[in-house]
Amino acid sequence: MTSVSTKPYLLRALYEWCTDSGYTPHLVVKVDQYCQVPQEHVRDGYITLNIGALATGKLSMENDWISFNARFNGVSRSIAVPVSAVSAIYARETQEGMQFETEEYVPGQDIEEVGMPDEPDDDPPASGATKAPWLKVVK
């Protein structure tokens, strides 16, 4: 069974925490060819984006993509970045937040295309074979 990433859920939770606390949420994105961002604001391969309610319009934080409209130097731009390219989310005022490992975005490979089993696997594990619990460290 393919595991669903916790990253988009953590991003949405930290965004909500920032806004509920009166803070301004910012994303740090590792820019690649799939990121639709103003290239003139990219520094050392990264861009920091204010995703607060006053800075964005039509913010959408889906499991695979984050998109919104924003103004840069007075010009309205459509921004879209894959969740896999997000390096961090933090509150501007306190610098509190969370860092993530970035991964290369693979176009068209979402959970439906990877293939979820239609039915749960009810077969018991082979003798002596058990799945060990695991946690993934999100930095």
PDB file of C-alpha atoms in Angstrom:
ATOM      1  CA  MET A   1       0.000   0.000   0.000  1.00  0.00           C
ATOM      2  CA  THR A   2       1.304   3.451  -0.891  1.00  0.00           C
ATOM      3  CA  SER A   3       1.757   5.786   2.039  1.00  0.00           C
ATOM      4  CA  VAL A   4       0.207   9.256   1.902  1.00  0.00           C
ATOM      5  CA  SER A   5       2.616  12.037   2.855  1.00  0.00           C
ATOM      6  CA  THR A   6       1.939  13.939   6.075  1.00  0.00           C
ATOM      7  CA  LYS A   7       3.606  17.064   4.664  1.00  0.00           C
ATOM      8  CA  PRO A   8       0.507  18.733   3.126  1.00  0.00           C
ATOM      9  CA  TYR A   9      -1.460  18.115   6.329  1.00  0.00           C
ATOM     10  CA  LEU A  10       1.301  19.624   8.473  1.00  0.00           C
ATOM     11  CA  LEU A  11       1.525  22.626   6.134  1.00  0.00           C
ATOM     12  CA  ARG A  12      -2.216  23.248   6.428  1.00  0.00           C
ATOM     13  CA  ALA A  13      -2.117  22.816  10.220  1.00  0.00           C
ATOM     14  CA  LEU A  14       0.775  25.260  10.644  1.00  0.00           C
ATOM     15  CA  TYR A  15      -0.901  27.730   8.278  1.00  0.00           C
ATOM     16  CA  GLU A  16      -4.034  27.557  10.443  1.00  0.00           C
ATOM     17  CA  TRP A  17      -1.986  27.942  13.646  1.00  0.00           C
ATOM     18  CA  CYS A  18      -0.279  31.046  12.209  1.00  0.00           C
ATOM     19  CA  THR A  19      -3.529  32.689  11.161  1.00  0.00           C
ATOM     20  CA  ASP A  20      -5.345  31.769  14.394  1.00  0.00           C
ATOM     21  CA  SER A  21      -2.449  33.281  16.368  1.00  0.00           C
ATOM     22  CA  GLY A  22      -2.483  36.500  14.346  1.00  0.00           C
ATOM     23  CA  TYR A  23       0.854  35.701  12.687  1.00  0.00           C
ATOM     24  CA  THR A  24       1.816  35.958   9.018  1.00  0.00           C
ATOM     25  CA  PRO A  25       2.575  32.551   7.469  1.00  0.00           C
ATOM     26  CA  HIS A  26       5.487  32.327   5.028  1.00  0.00           C
ATOM     27  CA  LEU A  27       6.567  29.436   2.807  1.00  0.00           C
ATOM     28  CA  VAL A  28      10.140  28.763   1.757  1.00  0.00           C
ATOM     29  CA  VAL A  29      10.198  26.971  -1.591  1.00  0.00           C
ATOM     30  CA  LYS A  30      13.074  25.288  -3.408  1.00  0.00           C
ATOM     31  CA  VAL A  31      12.442  26.523  -6.943  1.00  0.00           C
ATOM     32  CA  ASP A  32      12.608  24.077  -9.844  1.00  0.00           C
ATOM     33  CA  GLN A  33      11.160  23.952 -13.352  1.00  0.00           C
ATOM     34  CA  TYR A  34       7.685  23.079 -12.007  1.00  0.00           C
ATOM     35  CA  CYS A  35       7.385  26.107  -9.709  1.00  0.00           C
ATOM     36  CA  GLN A  36       5.401  29.009 -11.112  1.00  0.00           C
ATOM     37  CA  VAL A  37       6.924  31.899  -9.184  1.00  0.00           C
ATOM     38  CA  PRO A  38       8.407  35.289 -10.123  1.00  0.00           C
ATOM     39  CA  GLN A  39      11.968  34.336 -11.042  1.00  0.00           C
ATOM     40  CA  GLU A  40      13.264  37.822 -10.248  1.00  0.00           C
ATOM     41  CA  HIS A  41      12.598  37.127  -6.557  1.00  0.00           C
ATOM     42  CA  VAL A  42      14.406  33.765  -6.440  1.00  0.00           C
ATOM     43  CA  ARG A  43      17.633  33.872  -4.408  1.00  0.00           C
ATOM     44  CA  ASP A  44      20.097  30.967  -4.339  1.00  0.00           C
ATOM     45  CA  GLY A  45      17.407  28.649  -5.733  1.00  0.00           C
ATOM     46  CA  TYR A  46      14.809  29.506  -3.054  1.00  0.00           C
ATOM     47  CA  ILE A  47      11.929  31.924  -2.735  1.00  0.00           C
ATOM     48  CA  THR A  48      10.076  32.998   0.409  1.00  0.00           C
ATOM     49  CA  LEU A  49       6.367  33.607  -0.125  1.00  0.00           C
ATOM     50  CA  ASN A  50       3.960  35.434   2.181  1.00  0.00           C
ATOM     51  CA  ILE A  51       0.806  33.289   2.163  1.00  0.00           C
ATOM     52  CA  GLY A  52      -1.138  35.375   4.665  1.00  0.00           C
ATOM     53  CA  ALA A  53      -4.751  36.281   3.913  1.00  0.00           C
ATOM     54  CA  LEU A  54      -3.891  39.938   3.243  1.00  0.00           C
ATOM     55  CA  ALA A  55      -1.173  39.004   0.717  1.00  0.00           C
ATOM     56  CA  THR A  56      -2.960  36.291  -1.264  1.00  0.00           C
ATOM     57  CA  GLY A  57      -6.152  35.651  -3.149  1.00  0.00           C
ATOM     58  CA  LYS A  58      -7.711  32.272  -3.893  1.00  0.00           C
ATOM     59  CA  LEU A  59      -5.225  30.358  -1.720  1.00  0.00           C
ATOM     60  CA  SER A  60      -5.510  26.616  -2.280  1.00  0.00           C
ATOM     61  CA  MET A  61      -3.418  24.164  -0.252  1.00  0.00           C
ATOM     62  CA  GLU A  62      -4.046  20.753  -1.775  1.00  0.00           C
ATOM     63  CA  ASN A  63      -2.126  17.535  -1.162  1.00  0.00           C
ATOM     64  CA  ASP A  64       0.065  17.975  -4.257  1.00  0.00           C
ATOM     65  CA  TRP A  65       0.015  21.727  -5.036  1.00  0.00           C
ATOM     66  CA  ILE A  66      -0.203  25.088  -3.318  1.00  0.00           C
ATOM     67  CA  SER A  67      -1.553  27.879  -5.496  1.00  0.00           C
ATOM     68  CA  PHE A  68      -2.704  31.458  -5.043  1.00  0.00           C
ATOM     69  CA  ASN A  69      -2.697  34.911  -6.582  1.00  0.00           C
ATOM     70  CA  ALA A  70      -0.401  37.611  -5.228  1.00  0.00           C
ATOM     71  CA  ARG A  71       0.997  40.991  -6.192  1.00  0.00           C
ATOM     72  CA  PHE A  72       4.694  41.501  -6.799  1.00  0.00           C
ATOM     73  CA  ASN A  73       5.739  45.121  -7.357  1.00  0.00           C
ATOM     74  CA  GLY A  74       2.078  45.952  -8.003  1.00  0.00           C
ATOM     75  CA  VAL A  75       1.618  43.284 -10.678  1.00  0.00           C
ATOM     76  CA  SER A  76      -0.838  40.426 -10.018  1.00  0.00           C
ATOM     77  CA  ARG A  77       0.751  36.990 -10.502  1.00  0.00           C
ATOM     78  CA  SER A  78      -0.517  33.420 -10.318  1.00  0.00           C
ATOM     79  CA  ILE A  79       1.717  31.331  -8.062  1.00  0.00           C
ATOM     80  CA  ALA A  80       1.800  27.525  -8.049  1.00  0.00           C
ATOM     81  CA  VAL A  81       4.307  25.282  -6.305  1.00  0.00           C
ATOM     82  CA  PRO A  82       4.358  21.534  -5.722  1.00  0.00           C
ATOM     83  CA  VAL A  83       4.109  20.593  -2.048  1.00  0.00           C
ATOM     84  CA  SER A  84       7.242  18.490  -2.554  1.00  0.00           C
ATOM     85  CA  ALA A  85       9.225  21.716  -3.209  1.00  0.00           C
ATOM     86  CA  VAL A  86       8.234  23.365   0.093  1.00  0.00           C
ATOM     87  CA  SER A  87      11.257  23.587   2.376  1.00  0.00           C
ATOM     88  CA  ALA A  88       9.634  25.336   5.366  1.00  0.00           C
ATOM     89  CA  ILE A  89       6.602  27.143   6.743  1.00  0.00           C
ATOM     90  CA  TYR A  90       6.998  29.667   9.541  1.00  0.00           C
ATOM     91  CA  ALA A  91       5.432  32.659  11.264  1.00  0.00           C
ATOM     92  CA  ARG A  92       7.190  35.880  10.230  1.00  0.00           C
ATOM     93  CA  GLU A  93       6.730  37.486  13.637  1.00  0.00           C
ATOM     94  CA  THR A  94       8.201  34.670  15.769  1.00  0.00           C
ATOM     95  CA  GLN A  95      10.183  32.589  13.251  1.00  0.00           C
ATOM     96  CA  GLU A  96       8.410  29.517  14.677  1.00  0.00           C
ATOM     97  CA  GLY A  97       7.501  26.827  12.190  1.00  0.00           C
ATOM     98  CA  MET A  98       8.741  23.640  10.625  1.00  0.00           C
ATOM     99  CA  GLN A  99      11.350  22.662   8.043  1.00  0.00           C
ATOM    100  CA  PHE A 100      10.882  19.832   5.562  1.00  0.00           C
ATOM    101  CA  GLU A 101      13.040  17.823   3.243  1.00  0.00           C
ATOM    102  CA  THR A 102      12.341  18.727  -0.360  1.00  0.00           C
ATOM    103  CA  GLU A 103      11.781  16.074  -2.977  1.00  0.00           C
ATOM    104  CA  GLU A 104      11.815  16.163  -6.727  1.00  0.00           C
ATOM    105  CA  TYR A 105       8.307  16.603  -8.111  1.00  0.00           C
ATOM    106  CA  VAL A 106       7.205  13.849 -10.489  1.00  0.00           C
ATOM    107  CA  PRO A 107       4.428  15.142 -12.790  1.00  0.00           C
ATOM    108  CA  GLY A 108       1.259  13.087 -12.893  1.00  0.00           C
ATOM    109  CA  GLN A 109       2.193  10.807 -10.020  1.00  0.00           C
ATOM    110  CA  ASP A 110      -0.548  11.384  -7.521  1.00  0.00           C
ATOM    111  CA  ILE A 111      -2.093   8.819  -5.194  1.00  0.00           C
ATOM    112  CA  GLU A 112      -4.656   7.580  -7.730  1.00  0.00           C
ATOM    113  CA  GLU A 113      -2.051   6.969 -10.417  1.00  0.00           C
ATOM    114  CA  VAL A 114       0.367   5.250  -8.065  1.00  0.00           C
ATOM    115  CA  GLY A 115      -2.393   2.765  -7.351  1.00  0.00           C
ATOM    116  CA  MET A 116      -4.217   2.244  -4.126  1.00  0.00           C
ATOM    117  CA  PRO A 117      -5.502  -1.281  -3.587  1.00  0.00           C
ATOM    118  CA  ASP A 118      -9.219  -1.640  -4.240  1.00  0.00           C
ATOM    119  CA  GLU A 119      -9.648  -3.884  -1.234  1.00  0.00           C
ATOM    120  CA  PRO A 120      -7.698  -4.105   2.009  1.00  0.00           C
ATOM    121  CA  ASP A 121      -5.106  -6.851   2.221  1.00  0.00           C
ATOM    122  CA  ASP A 122      -6.652  -9.309   4.670  1.00  0.00           C
ATOM    123  CA  ASP A 123      -3.949 -11.935   4.210  1.00  0.00           C
ATOM    124  CA  PRO A 124      -2.001 -12.502   7.413  1.00  0.00           C
ATOM    125  CA  PRO A 125       1.719 -11.822   7.192  1.00  0.00           C
ATOM    126  CA  ALA A 126       3.946 -14.770   6.385  1.00  0.00           C
ATOM    127  CA  SER A 127       5.245 -16.570   9.427  1.00  0.00           C
ATOM    128  CA  GLY A 128       7.793 -14.426  11.216  1.00  0.00           C
ATOM    129  CA  ALA A 129       7.168 -11.469   8.880  1.00  0.00           C
ATOM    130  CA  THR A 130       5.756  -8.453  10.661  1.00  0.00           C
ATOM    131  CA  LYS A 131       5.753  -4.818   9.752  1.00  0.00           C
ATOM    132  CA  ALA A 132       7.744  -2.771  12.193  1.00  0.00           C
ATOM    133  CA  PRO A 133       6.268   0.588  13.138  1.00  0.00           C
ATOM    134  CA  TRP A 134       8.147   3.557  11.746  1.00  0.00           C
ATOM    135  CA  LEU A 135       8.221   7.310  11.927  1.00  0.00           C
ATOM    136  CA  LYS A 136       9.633   9.667   9.343  1.00  0.00           C
ATOM    137  CA  VAL A 137      11.576  12.602  10.770  1.00  0.00           C
ATOM    138  CA  VAL A 138      10.312  15.846   9.280  1.00  0.00           C
ATOM    139  CA  LYS A 139      12.848  18.576   9.795  1.00  0.00           C
TER     140      LYS A 139
END
